[in-house]
Amino acid sequence: MYIRTKTKKDVTPSKAGAFFIILAFVGVIITLFLISAFDTDKTVSQKENRALKQRPKFTVSAVLDGKYFSEFEEYYQDTFPYRDKFLDINSKISKAFSKTQGNSGMVIVEKQEKDDFAGQNID
């Protein structure tokens, strides 16, 4: 008796498909770089009600002790192209997939007995 087994279907993209995927990825990165390089930086975020980080001053001592790169990372996080749009999309996705609303860091619990909170009183 001959038993026929299912063979796996090859799902690797063709060379043209792989080239298109790589080209699209590189195109997005280059586009975001160009927008970031030539865009003027905002100083205040109206949505977050706070001042945004400003570009750190480049000095050799700041580079050597690592301070420049940490400050530049904070600056770039605040001035990333279309940052507000990405935050809106993230908020909508989070609301769709979770029961939490917003990012206030607040957790509401029902008051229970003192022993339920490791002996701490939450009043």
Short mmCIF file of C-alpha atoms in Angstrom, two decimals:
data_model
loop_
_atom_site.label_atom_id
_atom_site.label_comp_id
_atom_site.label_asym_id
_atom_site.label_seq_id
_atom_site.Cartn_x
_atom_site.Cartn_y
_atom_site.Cartn_z
CA MET A 1 0.00 0.00 0.00
CA TYR A 2 1.34 3.41 -0.99
CA ILE A 3 0.70 6.33 1.40
CA ARG A 4 0.83 9.74 -0.13
CA THR A 5 2.11 12.55 2.14
CA LYS A 6 1.53 16.25 1.72
CA THR A 7 4.54 18.21 0.60
CA LYS A 8 5.32 21.65 1.86
CA LYS A 9 4.68 24.37 -0.63
CA ASP A 10 7.67 26.62 -1.23
CA VAL A 11 6.75 30.10 -0.02
CA THR A 12 10.02 31.89 -0.70
CA PRO A 13 9.52 34.96 -2.86
CA SER A 14 11.00 35.16 -6.31
CA LYS A 15 14.10 37.28 -6.88
CA ALA A 16 11.96 40.09 -8.27
CA GLY A 17 9.63 39.93 -5.26
CA ALA A 18 12.54 39.94 -2.81
CA PHE A 19 14.11 42.88 -4.65
CA PHE A 20 10.83 44.81 -4.47
CA ILE A 21 10.52 44.18 -0.70
CA ILE A 22 14.10 45.32 -0.08
CA LEU A 23 13.63 48.36 -2.32
CA ALA A 24 10.43 49.36 -0.50
CA PHE A 25 12.09 48.98 2.90
CA VAL A 26 15.14 51.02 1.91
CA GLY A 27 12.87 53.61 0.29
CA VAL A 28 10.92 54.11 3.52
CA ILE A 29 14.13 54.50 5.53
CA ILE A 30 15.62 56.99 3.07
CA THR A 31 12.36 58.97 2.93
CA LEU A 32 12.17 59.23 6.73
CA PHE A 33 15.84 60.26 6.84
CA LEU A 34 15.34 63.02 4.27
CA ILE A 35 12.22 64.31 5.98
CA SER A 36 14.01 64.30 9.32
CA ALA A 37 17.10 66.03 7.91
CA PHE A 38 15.23 68.87 6.21
CA ASP A 39 12.24 69.31 8.53
CA THR A 40 12.16 72.09 11.11
CA ASP A 41 12.00 70.85 14.68
CA LYS A 42 8.98 71.61 16.82
CA THR A 43 9.68 72.95 20.29
CA VAL A 44 6.39 72.11 22.03
CA SER A 45 4.06 69.13 21.86
CA GLN A 46 0.46 70.33 22.15
CA LYS A 47 -0.88 66.79 22.63
CA GLU A 48 1.49 65.95 25.47
CA ASN A 49 1.55 69.50 26.88
CA ARG A 50 5.33 69.54 27.27
CA ALA A 51 8.47 71.01 25.76
CA LEU A 52 10.28 68.76 23.31
CA LYS A 53 14.00 68.04 23.56
CA GLN A 54 16.24 70.28 21.51
CA ARG A 55 19.20 69.05 19.45
CA PRO A 56 22.17 68.58 21.80
CA LYS A 57 25.33 70.54 21.17
CA PHE A 58 28.06 68.43 19.60
CA THR A 59 31.27 68.47 21.63
CA VAL A 60 34.12 65.98 21.72
CA SER A 61 33.85 65.59 25.50
CA ALA A 62 30.10 64.88 25.28
CA VAL A 63 30.75 62.22 22.63
CA LEU A 64 33.54 60.58 24.63
CA ASP A 65 31.52 60.25 27.83
CA GLY A 66 28.40 59.06 25.95
CA LYS A 67 26.22 61.97 27.03
CA TYR A 68 25.78 63.28 23.48
CA PHE A 69 24.34 60.04 22.11
CA SER A 70 21.85 59.58 24.96
CA GLU A 71 20.67 63.18 24.57
CA PHE A 72 20.52 62.80 20.77
CA GLU A 73 18.39 59.68 21.17
CA GLU A 74 15.92 61.58 23.38
CA TYR A 75 15.91 64.47 20.90
CA TYR A 76 15.25 62.19 17.93
CA GLN A 77 12.45 60.38 19.74
CA ASP A 78 10.75 63.74 20.24
CA THR A 79 11.30 64.98 16.67
CA PHE A 80 10.75 61.77 14.67
CA PRO A 81 8.89 62.52 11.40
CA TYR A 82 5.11 62.13 11.73
CA ARG A 83 5.52 61.29 15.43
CA ASP A 84 2.05 62.55 16.38
CA LYS A 85 0.41 60.50 13.64
CA PHE A 86 2.25 57.35 14.77
CA LEU A 87 1.21 58.03 18.38
CA ASP A 88 -2.43 58.39 17.27
CA ILE A 89 -2.26 55.11 15.35
CA ASN A 90 -0.65 53.38 18.34
CA SER A 91 -3.36 54.74 20.64
CA LYS A 92 -6.14 53.50 18.35
CA ILE A 93 -4.57 50.05 18.06
CA SER A 94 -4.08 49.86 21.83
CA LYS A 95 -7.69 50.81 22.46
CA ALA A 96 -8.89 48.23 19.96
CA PHE A 97 -6.92 45.37 21.51
CA SER A 98 -7.10 46.20 25.20
CA LYS A 99 -9.51 47.48 27.76
CA THR A 100 -7.15 50.19 29.01
CA GLN A 101 -7.71 53.74 27.91
CA GLY A 102 -4.74 56.04 27.46
CA ASN A 103 -1.35 55.87 29.08
CA SER A 104 -1.90 57.58 32.43
CA GLY A 105 -0.23 54.82 34.42
CA MET A 106 -3.18 54.82 36.81
CA VAL A 107 -4.69 51.55 37.97
CA ILE A 108 -8.10 51.56 39.61
CA VAL A 109 -8.71 48.85 42.18
CA GLU A 110 -11.65 48.14 44.38
CA LYS A 111 -10.92 48.72 48.04
CA GLN A 112 -10.64 45.41 49.80
CA GLU A 113 -9.40 44.19 53.11
CA LYS A 114 -6.06 45.32 54.47
CA ASP A 115 -4.58 41.84 54.00
CA ASP A 116 -5.25 41.94 50.26
CA PHE A 117 -2.55 44.61 49.80
CA ALA A 118 0.29 42.94 51.74
CA GLY A 119 -0.73 44.69 54.95
CA GLN A 120 -0.68 48.17 53.41
CA ASN A 121 -3.53 50.56 53.95
CA ILE A 122 -4.63 52.21 50.70
CA ASP A 123 -6.78 54.93 52.26
#
